PDB file of C-alpha atoms in Angstrom:
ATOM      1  CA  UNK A   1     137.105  53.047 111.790  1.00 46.00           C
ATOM      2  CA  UNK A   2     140.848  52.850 112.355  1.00 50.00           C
ATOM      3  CA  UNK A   3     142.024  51.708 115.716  1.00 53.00           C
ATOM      4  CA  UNK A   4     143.686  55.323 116.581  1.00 51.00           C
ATOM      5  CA  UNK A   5     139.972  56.577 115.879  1.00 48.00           C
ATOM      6  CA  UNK A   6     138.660  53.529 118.121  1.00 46.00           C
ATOM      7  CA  UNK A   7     141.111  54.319 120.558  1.00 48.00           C
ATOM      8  CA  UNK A   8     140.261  58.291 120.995  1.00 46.00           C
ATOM      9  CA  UNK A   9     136.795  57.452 121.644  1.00 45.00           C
ATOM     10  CA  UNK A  10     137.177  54.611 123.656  1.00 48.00           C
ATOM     11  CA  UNK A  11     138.993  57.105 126.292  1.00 49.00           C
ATOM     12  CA  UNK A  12     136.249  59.973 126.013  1.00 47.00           C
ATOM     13  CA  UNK A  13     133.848  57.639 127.106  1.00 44.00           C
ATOM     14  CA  UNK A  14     136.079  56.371 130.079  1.00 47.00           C
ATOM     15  CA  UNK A  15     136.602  59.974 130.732  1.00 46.00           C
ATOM     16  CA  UNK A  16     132.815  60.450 130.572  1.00 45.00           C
ATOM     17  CA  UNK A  17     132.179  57.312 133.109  1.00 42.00           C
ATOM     18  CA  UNK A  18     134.846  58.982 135.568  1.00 43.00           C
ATOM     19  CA  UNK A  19     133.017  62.389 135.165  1.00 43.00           C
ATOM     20  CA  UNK A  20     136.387  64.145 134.676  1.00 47.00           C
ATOM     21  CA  UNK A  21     137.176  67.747 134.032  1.00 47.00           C
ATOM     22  CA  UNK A  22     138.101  66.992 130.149  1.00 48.00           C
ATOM     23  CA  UNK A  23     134.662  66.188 128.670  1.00 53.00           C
ATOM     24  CA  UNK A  24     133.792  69.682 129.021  1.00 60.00           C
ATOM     25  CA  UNK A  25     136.654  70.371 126.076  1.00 62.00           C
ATOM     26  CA  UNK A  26     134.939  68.832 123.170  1.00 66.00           C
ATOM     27  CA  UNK A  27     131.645  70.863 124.131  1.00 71.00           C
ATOM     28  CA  UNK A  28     133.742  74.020 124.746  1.00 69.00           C
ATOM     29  CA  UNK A  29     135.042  73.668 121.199  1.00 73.00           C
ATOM     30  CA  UNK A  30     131.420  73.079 119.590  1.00 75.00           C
ATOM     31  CA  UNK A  31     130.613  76.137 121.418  1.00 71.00           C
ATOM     32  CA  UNK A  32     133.317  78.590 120.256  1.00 75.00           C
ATOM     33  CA  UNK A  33     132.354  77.091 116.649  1.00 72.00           C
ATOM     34  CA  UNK A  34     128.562  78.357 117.312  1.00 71.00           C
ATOM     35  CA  UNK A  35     129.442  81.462 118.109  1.00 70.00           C
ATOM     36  CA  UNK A  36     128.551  80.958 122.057  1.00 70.00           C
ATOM     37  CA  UNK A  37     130.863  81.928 124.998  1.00 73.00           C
ATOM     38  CA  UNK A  38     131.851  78.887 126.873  1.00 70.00           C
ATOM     39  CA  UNK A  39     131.674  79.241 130.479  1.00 70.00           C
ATOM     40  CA  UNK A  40     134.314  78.272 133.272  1.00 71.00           C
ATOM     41  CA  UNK A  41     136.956  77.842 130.590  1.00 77.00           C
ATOM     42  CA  UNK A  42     139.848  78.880 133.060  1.00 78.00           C
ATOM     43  CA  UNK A  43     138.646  76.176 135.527  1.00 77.00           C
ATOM     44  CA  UNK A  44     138.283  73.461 132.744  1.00 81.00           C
ATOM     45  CA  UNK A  45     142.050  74.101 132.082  1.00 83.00           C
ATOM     46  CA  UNK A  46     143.037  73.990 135.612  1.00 82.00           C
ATOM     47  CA  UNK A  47     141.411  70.673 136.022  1.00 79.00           C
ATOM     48  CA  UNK A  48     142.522  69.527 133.169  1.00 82.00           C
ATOM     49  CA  UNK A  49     146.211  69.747 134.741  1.00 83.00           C
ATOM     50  CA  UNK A  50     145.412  67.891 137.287  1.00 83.00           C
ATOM     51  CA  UNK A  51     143.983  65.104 135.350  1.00 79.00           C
ATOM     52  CA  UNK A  52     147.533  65.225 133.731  1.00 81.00           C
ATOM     53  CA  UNK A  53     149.093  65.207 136.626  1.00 79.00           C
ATOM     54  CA  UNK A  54     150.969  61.548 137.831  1.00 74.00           C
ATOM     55  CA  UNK A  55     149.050  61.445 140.936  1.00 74.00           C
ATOM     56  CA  UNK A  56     145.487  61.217 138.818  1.00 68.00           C
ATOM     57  CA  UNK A  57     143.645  58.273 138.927  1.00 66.00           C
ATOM     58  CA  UNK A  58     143.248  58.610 135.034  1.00 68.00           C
ATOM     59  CA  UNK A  59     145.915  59.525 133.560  1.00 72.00           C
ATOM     60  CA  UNK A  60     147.177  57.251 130.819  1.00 79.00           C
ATOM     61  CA  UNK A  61     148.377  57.349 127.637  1.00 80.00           C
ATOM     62  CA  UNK A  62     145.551  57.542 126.065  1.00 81.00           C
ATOM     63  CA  UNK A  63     144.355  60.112 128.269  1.00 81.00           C
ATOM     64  CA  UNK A  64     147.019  62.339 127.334  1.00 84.00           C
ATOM     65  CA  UNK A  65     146.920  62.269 123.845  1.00 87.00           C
ATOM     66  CA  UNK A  66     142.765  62.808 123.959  1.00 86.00           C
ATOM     67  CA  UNK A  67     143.353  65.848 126.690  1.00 87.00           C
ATOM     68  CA  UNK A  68     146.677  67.367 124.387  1.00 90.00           C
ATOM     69  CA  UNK A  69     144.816  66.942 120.967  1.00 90.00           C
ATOM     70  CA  UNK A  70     141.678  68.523 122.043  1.00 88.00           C
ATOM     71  CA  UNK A  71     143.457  71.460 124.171  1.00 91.00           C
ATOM     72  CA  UNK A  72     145.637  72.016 120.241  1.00 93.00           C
ATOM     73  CA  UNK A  73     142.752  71.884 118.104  1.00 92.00           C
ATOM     74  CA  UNK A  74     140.891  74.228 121.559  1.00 90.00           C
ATOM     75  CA  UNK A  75     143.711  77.394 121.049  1.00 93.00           C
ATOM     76  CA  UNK A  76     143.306  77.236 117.144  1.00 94.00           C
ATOM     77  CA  UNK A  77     139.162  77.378 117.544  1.00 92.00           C
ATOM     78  CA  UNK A  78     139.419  80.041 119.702  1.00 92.00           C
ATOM     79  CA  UNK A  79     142.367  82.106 117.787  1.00 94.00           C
ATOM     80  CA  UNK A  80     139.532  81.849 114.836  1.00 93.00           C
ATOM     81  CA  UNK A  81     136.943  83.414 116.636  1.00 92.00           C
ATOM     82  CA  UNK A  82     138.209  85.427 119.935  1.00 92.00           C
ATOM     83  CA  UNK A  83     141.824  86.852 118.891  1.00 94.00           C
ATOM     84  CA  UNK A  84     141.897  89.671 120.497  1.00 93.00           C
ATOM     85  CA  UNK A  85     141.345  87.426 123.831  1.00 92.00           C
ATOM     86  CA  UNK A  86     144.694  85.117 123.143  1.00 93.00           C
ATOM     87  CA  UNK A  87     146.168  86.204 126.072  1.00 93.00           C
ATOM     88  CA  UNK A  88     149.476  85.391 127.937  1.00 93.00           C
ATOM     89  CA  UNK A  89     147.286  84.033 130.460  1.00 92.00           C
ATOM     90  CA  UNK A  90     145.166  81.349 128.245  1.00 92.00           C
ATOM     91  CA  UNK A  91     148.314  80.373 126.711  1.00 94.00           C
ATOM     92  CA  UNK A  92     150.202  79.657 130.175  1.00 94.00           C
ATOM     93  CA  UNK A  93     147.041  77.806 131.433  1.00 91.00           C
ATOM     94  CA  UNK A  94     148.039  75.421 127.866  1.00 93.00           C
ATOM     95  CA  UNK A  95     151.262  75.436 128.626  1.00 94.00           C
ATOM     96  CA  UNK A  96     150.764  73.883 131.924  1.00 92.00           C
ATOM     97  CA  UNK A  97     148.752  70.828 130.127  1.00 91.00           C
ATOM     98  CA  UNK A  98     151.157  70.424 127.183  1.00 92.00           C
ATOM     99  CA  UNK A  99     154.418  70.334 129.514  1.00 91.00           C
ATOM    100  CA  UNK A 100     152.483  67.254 131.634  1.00 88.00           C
ATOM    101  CA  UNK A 101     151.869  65.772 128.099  1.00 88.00           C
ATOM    102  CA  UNK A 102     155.421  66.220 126.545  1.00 88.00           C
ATOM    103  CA  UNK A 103     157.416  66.566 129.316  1.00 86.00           C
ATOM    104  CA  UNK A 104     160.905  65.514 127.026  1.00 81.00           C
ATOM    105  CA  UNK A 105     161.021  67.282 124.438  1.00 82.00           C
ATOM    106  CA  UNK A 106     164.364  69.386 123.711  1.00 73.00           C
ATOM    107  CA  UNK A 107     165.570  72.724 122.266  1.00 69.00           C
ATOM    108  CA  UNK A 108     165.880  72.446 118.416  1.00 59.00           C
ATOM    109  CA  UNK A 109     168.144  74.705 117.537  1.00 50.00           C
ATOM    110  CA  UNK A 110     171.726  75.866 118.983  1.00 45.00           C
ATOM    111  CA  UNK A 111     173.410  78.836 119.034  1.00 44.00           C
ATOM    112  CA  UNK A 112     176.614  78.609 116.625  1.00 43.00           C
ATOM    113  CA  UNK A 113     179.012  80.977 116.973  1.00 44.00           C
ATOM    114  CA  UNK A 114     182.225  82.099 115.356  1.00 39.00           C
ATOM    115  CA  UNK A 115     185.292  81.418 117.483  1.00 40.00           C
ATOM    116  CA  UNK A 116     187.984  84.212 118.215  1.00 45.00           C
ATOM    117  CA  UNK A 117     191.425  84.220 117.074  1.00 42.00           C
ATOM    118  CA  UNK A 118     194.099  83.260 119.202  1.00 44.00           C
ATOM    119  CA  UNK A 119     195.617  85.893 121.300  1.00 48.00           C
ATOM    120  CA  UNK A 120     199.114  83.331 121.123  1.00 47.00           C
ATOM    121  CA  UNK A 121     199.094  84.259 117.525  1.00 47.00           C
ATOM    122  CA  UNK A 122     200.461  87.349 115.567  1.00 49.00           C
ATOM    123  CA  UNK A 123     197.763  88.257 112.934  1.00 50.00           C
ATOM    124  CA  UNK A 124     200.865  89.346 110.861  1.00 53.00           C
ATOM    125  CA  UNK A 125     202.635  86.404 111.302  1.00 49.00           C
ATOM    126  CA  UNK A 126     205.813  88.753 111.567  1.00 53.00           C
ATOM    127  CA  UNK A 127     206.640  88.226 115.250  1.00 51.00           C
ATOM    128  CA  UNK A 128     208.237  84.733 114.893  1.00 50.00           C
ATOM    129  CA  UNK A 129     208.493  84.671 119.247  1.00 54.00           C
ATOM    130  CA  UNK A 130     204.298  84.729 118.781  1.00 51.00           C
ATOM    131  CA  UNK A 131     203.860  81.852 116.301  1.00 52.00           C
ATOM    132  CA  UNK A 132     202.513  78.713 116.892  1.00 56.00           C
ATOM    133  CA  UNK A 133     205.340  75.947 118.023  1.00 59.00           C
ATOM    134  CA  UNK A 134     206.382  73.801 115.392  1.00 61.00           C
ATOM    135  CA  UNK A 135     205.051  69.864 116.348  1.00 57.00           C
ATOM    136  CA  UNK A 136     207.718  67.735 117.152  1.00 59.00           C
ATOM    137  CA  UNK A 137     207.988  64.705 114.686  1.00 58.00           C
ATOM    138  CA  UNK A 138     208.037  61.307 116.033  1.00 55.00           C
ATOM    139  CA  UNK A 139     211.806  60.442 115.197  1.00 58.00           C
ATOM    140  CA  UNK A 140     212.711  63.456 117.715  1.00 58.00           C
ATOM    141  CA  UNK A 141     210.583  63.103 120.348  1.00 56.00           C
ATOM    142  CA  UNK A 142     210.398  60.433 123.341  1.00 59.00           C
ATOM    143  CA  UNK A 143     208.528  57.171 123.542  1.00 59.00           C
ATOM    144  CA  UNK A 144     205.047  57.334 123.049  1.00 57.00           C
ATOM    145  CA  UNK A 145     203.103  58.031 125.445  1.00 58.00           C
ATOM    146  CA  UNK A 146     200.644  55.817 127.738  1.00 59.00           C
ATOM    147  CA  UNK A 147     197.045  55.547 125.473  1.00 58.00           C
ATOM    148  CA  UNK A 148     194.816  54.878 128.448  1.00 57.00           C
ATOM    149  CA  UNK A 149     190.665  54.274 127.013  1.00 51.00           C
ATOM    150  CA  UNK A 150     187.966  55.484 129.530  1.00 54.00           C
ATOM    151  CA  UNK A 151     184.292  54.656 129.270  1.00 51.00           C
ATOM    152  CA  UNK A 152     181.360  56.712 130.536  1.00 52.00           C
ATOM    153  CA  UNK A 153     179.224  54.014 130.984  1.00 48.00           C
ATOM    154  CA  UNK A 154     178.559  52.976 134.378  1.00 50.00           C
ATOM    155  CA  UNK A 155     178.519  49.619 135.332  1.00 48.00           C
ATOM    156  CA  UNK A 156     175.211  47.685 135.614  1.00 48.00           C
ATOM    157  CA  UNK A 157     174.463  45.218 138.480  1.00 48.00           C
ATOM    158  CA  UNK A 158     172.239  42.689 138.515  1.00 46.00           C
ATOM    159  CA  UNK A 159     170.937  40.334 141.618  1.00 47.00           C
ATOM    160  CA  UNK A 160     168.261  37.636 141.492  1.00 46.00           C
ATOM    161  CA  UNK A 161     166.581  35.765 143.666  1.00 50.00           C
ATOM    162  CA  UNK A 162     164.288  32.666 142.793  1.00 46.00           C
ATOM    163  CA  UNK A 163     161.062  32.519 144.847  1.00 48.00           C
ATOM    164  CA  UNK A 164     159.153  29.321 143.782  1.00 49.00           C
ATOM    165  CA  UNK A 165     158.994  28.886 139.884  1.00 47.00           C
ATOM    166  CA  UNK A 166     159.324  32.997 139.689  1.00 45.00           C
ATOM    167  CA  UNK A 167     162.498  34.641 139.449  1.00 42.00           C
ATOM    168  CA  UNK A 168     163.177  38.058 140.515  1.00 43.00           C
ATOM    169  CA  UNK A 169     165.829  40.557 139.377  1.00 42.00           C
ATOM    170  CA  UNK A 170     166.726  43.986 140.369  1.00 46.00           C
ATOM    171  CA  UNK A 171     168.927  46.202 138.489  1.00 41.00           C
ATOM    172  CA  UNK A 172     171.030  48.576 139.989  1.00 42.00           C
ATOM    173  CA  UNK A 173     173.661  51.205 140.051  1.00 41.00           C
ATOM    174  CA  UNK A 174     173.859  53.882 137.340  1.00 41.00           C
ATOM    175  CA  UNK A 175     172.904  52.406 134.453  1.00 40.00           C
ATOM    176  CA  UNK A 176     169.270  51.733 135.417  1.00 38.00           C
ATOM    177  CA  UNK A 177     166.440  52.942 133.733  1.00 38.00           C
ATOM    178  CA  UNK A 178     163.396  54.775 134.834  1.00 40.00           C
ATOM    179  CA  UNK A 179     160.651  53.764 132.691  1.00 37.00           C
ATOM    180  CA  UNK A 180     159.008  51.364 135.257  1.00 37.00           C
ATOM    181  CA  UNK A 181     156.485  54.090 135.703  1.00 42.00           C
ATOM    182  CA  UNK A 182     152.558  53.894 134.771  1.00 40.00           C
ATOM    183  CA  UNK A 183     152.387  57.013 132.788  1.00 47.00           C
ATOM    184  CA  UNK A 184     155.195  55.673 130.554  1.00 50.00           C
ATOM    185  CA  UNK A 185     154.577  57.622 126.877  1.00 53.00           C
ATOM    186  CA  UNK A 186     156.789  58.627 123.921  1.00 61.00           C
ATOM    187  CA  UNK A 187     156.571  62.054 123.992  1.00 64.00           C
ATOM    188  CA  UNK A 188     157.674  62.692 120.930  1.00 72.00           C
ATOM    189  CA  UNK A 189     154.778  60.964 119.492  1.00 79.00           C
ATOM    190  CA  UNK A 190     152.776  63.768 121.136  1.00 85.00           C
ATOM    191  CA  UNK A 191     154.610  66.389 119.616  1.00 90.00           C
ATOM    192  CA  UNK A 192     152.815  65.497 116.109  1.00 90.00           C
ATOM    193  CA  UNK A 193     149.521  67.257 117.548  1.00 91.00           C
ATOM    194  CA  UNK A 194     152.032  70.412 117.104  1.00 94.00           C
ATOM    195  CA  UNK A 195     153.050  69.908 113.502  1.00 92.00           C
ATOM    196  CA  UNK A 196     149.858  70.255 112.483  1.00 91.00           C
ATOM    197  CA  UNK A 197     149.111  73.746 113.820  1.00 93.00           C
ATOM    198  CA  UNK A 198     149.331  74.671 109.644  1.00 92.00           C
ATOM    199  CA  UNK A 199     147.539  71.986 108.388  1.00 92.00           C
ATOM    200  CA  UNK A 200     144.586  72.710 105.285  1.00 92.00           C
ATOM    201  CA  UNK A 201     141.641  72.081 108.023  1.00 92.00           C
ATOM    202  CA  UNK A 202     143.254  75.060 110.503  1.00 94.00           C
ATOM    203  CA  UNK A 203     143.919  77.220 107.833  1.00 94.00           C
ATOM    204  CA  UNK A 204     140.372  77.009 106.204  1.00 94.00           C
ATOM    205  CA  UNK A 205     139.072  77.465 109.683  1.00 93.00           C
ATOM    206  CA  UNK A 206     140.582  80.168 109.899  1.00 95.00           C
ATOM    207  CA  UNK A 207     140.002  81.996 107.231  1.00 94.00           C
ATOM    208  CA  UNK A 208     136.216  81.607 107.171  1.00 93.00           C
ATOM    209  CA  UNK A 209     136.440  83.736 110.617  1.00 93.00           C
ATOM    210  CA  UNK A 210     133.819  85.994 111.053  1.00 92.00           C
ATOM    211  CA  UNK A 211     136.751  88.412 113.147  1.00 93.00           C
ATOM    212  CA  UNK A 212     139.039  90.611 111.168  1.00 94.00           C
ATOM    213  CA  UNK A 213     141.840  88.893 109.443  1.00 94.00           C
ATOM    214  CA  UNK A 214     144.918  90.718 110.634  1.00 92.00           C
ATOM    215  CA  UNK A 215     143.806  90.258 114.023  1.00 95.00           C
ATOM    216  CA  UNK A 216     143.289  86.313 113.491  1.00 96.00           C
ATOM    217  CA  UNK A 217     146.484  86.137 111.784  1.00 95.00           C
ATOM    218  CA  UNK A 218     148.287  88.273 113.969  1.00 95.00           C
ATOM    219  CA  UNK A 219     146.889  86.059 117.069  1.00 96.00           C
ATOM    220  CA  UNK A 220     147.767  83.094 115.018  1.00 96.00           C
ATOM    221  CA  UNK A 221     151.506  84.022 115.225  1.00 94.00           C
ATOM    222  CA  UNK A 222     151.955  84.591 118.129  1.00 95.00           C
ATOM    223  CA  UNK A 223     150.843  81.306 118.984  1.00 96.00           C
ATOM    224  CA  UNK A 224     153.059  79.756 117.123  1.00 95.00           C
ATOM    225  CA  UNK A 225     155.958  81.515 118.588  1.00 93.00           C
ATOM    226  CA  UNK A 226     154.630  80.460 121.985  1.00 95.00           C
ATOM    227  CA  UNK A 227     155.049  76.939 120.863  1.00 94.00           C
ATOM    228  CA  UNK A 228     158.541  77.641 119.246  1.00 91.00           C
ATOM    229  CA  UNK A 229     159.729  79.175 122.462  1.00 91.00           C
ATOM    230  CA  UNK A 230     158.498  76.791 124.521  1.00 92.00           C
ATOM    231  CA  UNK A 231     159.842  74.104 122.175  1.00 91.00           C
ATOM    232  CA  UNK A 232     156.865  72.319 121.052  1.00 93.00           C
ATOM    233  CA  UNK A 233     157.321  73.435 117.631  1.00 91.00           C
ATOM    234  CA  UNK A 234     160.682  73.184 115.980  1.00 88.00           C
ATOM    235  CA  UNK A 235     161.801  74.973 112.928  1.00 86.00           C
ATOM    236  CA  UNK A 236     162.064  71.880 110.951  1.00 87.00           C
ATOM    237  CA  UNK A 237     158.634  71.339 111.831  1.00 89.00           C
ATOM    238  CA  UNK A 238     157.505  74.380 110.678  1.00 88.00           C
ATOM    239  CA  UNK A 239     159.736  74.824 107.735  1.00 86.00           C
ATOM    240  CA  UNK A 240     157.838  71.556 106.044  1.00 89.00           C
ATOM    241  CA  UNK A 241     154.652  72.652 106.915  1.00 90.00           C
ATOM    242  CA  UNK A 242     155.467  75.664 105.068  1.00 86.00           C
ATOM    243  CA  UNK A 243     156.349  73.996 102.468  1.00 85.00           C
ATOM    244  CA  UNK A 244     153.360  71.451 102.761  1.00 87.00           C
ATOM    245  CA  UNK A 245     151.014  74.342 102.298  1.00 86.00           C
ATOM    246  CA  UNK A 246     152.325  76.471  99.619  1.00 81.00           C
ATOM    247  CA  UNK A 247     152.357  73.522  97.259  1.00 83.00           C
ATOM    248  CA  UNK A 248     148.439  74.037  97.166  1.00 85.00           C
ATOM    249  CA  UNK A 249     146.149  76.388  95.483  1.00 85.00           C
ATOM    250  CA  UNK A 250     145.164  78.651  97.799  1.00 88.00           C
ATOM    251  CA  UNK A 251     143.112  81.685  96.740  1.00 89.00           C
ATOM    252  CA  UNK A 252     144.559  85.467  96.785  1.00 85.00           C
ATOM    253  CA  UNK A 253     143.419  86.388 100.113  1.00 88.00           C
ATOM    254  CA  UNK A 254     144.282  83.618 102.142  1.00 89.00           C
ATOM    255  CA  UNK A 255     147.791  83.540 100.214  1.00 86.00           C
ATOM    256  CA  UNK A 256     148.251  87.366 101.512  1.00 87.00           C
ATOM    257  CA  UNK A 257     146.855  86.017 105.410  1.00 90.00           C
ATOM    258  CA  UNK A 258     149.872  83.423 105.667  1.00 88.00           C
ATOM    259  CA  UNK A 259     152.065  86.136 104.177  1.00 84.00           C
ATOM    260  CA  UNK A 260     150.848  88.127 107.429  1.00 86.00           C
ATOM    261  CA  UNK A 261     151.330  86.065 109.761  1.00 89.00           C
ATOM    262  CA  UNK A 262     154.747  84.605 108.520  1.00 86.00           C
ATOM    263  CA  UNK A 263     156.415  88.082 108.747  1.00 85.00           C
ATOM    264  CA  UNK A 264     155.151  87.744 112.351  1.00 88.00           C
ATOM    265  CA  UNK A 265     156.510  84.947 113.425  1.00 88.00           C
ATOM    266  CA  UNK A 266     159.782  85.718 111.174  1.00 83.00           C
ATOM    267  CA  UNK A 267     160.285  89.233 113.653  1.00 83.00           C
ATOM    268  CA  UNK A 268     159.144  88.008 116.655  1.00 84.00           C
ATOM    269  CA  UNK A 269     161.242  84.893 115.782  1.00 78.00           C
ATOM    270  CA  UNK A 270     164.339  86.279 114.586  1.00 63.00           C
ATOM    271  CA  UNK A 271     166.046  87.273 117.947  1.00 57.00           C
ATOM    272  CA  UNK A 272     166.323  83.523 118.486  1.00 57.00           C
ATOM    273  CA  UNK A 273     166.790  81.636 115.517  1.00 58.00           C
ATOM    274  CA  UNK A 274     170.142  80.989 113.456  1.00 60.00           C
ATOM    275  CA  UNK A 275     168.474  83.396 110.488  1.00 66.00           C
ATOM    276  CA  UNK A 276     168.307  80.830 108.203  1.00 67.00           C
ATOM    277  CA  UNK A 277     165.009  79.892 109.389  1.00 71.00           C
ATOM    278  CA  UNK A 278     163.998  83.941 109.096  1.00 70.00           C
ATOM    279  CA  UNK A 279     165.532  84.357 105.780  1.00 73.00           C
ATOM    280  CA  UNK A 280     163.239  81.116 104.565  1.00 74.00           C
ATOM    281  CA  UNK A 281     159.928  82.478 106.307  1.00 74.00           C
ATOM    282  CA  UNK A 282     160.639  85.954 104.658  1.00 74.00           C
ATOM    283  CA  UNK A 283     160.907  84.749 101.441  1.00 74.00           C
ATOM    284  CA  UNK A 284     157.863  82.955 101.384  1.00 69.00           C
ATOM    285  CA  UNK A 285     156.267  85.864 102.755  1.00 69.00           C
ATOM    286  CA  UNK A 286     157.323  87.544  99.570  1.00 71.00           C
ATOM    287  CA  UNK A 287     156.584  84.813  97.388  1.00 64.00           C
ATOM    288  CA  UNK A 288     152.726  84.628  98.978  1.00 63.00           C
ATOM    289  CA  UNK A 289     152.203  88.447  98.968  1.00 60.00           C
ATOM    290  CA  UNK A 290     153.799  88.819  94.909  1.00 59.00           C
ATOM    291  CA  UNK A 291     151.971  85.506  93.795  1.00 53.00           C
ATOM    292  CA  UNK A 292     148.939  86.138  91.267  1.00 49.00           C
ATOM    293  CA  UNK A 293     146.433  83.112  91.790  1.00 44.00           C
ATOM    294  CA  UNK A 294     144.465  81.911  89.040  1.00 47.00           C
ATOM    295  CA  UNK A 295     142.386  79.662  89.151  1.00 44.00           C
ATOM    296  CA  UNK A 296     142.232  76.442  86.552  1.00 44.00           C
ATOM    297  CA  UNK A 297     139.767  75.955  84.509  1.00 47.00           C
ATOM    298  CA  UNK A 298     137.887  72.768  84.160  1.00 43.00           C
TER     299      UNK A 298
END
């Protein structure tokens, strides 16, 4: 057993010695997997934001990553077997617990756009009073001018004072950093739980569920345009898992499921992305929906 494995269980069990809110996730999991209707699912959310939550008496780490992972690996369980019941609701009630848990993540994609001309400038270039001033050369012109350099950075102070065989600093002004707190976390690390929303174990899952397949599918995407919206998921990420996925066999009908739900996610998606991302997820789409399987003998 690894020490990441170690590590997950390791904070269960503390979470199971505290009697918190987040051992009910695992069992709520097992349950939508059975078949069975969980109970008190909105309140298990709720408290799980408060475990989250800097003021909790738990909250670590590893008590992050346990809470996100389970509450990713939660909203794919139940896409596979309530779909119809993804809800704006459920999906806020998430986003509540993954913004405590990634709290720095950024937009991944910006909005490029085509400058105008210049309104100085004659689009004939037949009005000489309208063109662009010739620059003067340096032989005509006067002595150069003053190069002054300016830095952004702020300077950094630092005081100590020596107390017995300890010394003490402070830092101050602007350049000090705030990472003195206890629920320090890279939370980009966390974001990984996200890049696996299309990984072979989700997709199986999903496709063995007993619900109709354009509704799973269908729920399915618009999950993962939650996650793009609410920047969890980047198009990069999503691009390679893509890409990770079609490089398998994968019989006809699940082929013709991501083909579904790609053309989803590609017009639900397109009113924000560059189009590049579109043009990529509707050509797989294609490719998926076209593609003949067959497969090998041994």
């Amino acid at each position: 057993m690894d020490e990441r494995t170690l590590e997950y269980y390791s904070t269960l069990l503390t979470l199971e010695e505290t009697s918190t809110p987040p051992t009910a996730q695992p069992e709520h999991v097992c349950q939508l997997l059975d078949g069975d209707d969980p109970e008190n699912t909105q309140s298990t959310l709720e408290l799980c934001v408060r475990v989250c939550s800097a003021s909790s008496a738990v909250c670590r780490p590893p008590t992050l990553k346990v809470i996100l992972q389970l509450s990713v690996d939660y909203i794919v369980v139940f896409v596979s077997r309530k779909p119809t019941e993804v809800t704006d609701e459920l999906l806020n009630n998430l986003h509540n617990i993954w913004n405590l848990c990634c709290p720095d993540r950024k937009p991944q994609f910006l909005d490029v756009s085509v400058p105008e001309r210049r309104h100085s400038l004659s689009p004939t270039f037949r009005d000489f009073d309208e063109r662009a001033p010739t620059p003067i050369s340096d032989d005509e012109g006067g002595p150069p001018a003053k190069i002054v350099y300016a830095t952004d950075i702020a300077p950094v102070l630092c005081t100590c004072e020596v107390t017995g065989n300890e010394a003490v600093s402070e830092v101050t002004g602007a350049g000090k950093s705030e990472v003195d707190s206890p629920r320090d976390f890279d939370s980009e690390s966390n974001l990984q739980y996200f890049d696996r929303i299309l990984c072979p174990r989700n997709i199986v899952l999903l496709s063995k569920s007993p619900c109709k397949a354009s509704d799973v599918w269908q729920s399915l995407a618009n999950v993962i345009v939650f996650m793009l919206n609410n920047w969890y998921l980047s198009e990069d990420s999503l691009t390679e898992q893509c890409l990770a996925v079609y490089r398998q066999d994968w019989p006809q009908n699940i082929l013709e499921n991501l083909s579904t739900c790609m053309k989803a996610v590609s017009s639900k998606w397109s009113r924000n992305s560059t189009g590049k991302f579109t043009l990529f997820l509707d050509f797989l789409a294609d490719y998926c929906e076209n593609m003949d399987f067959e497969p090998l003998e041994e």
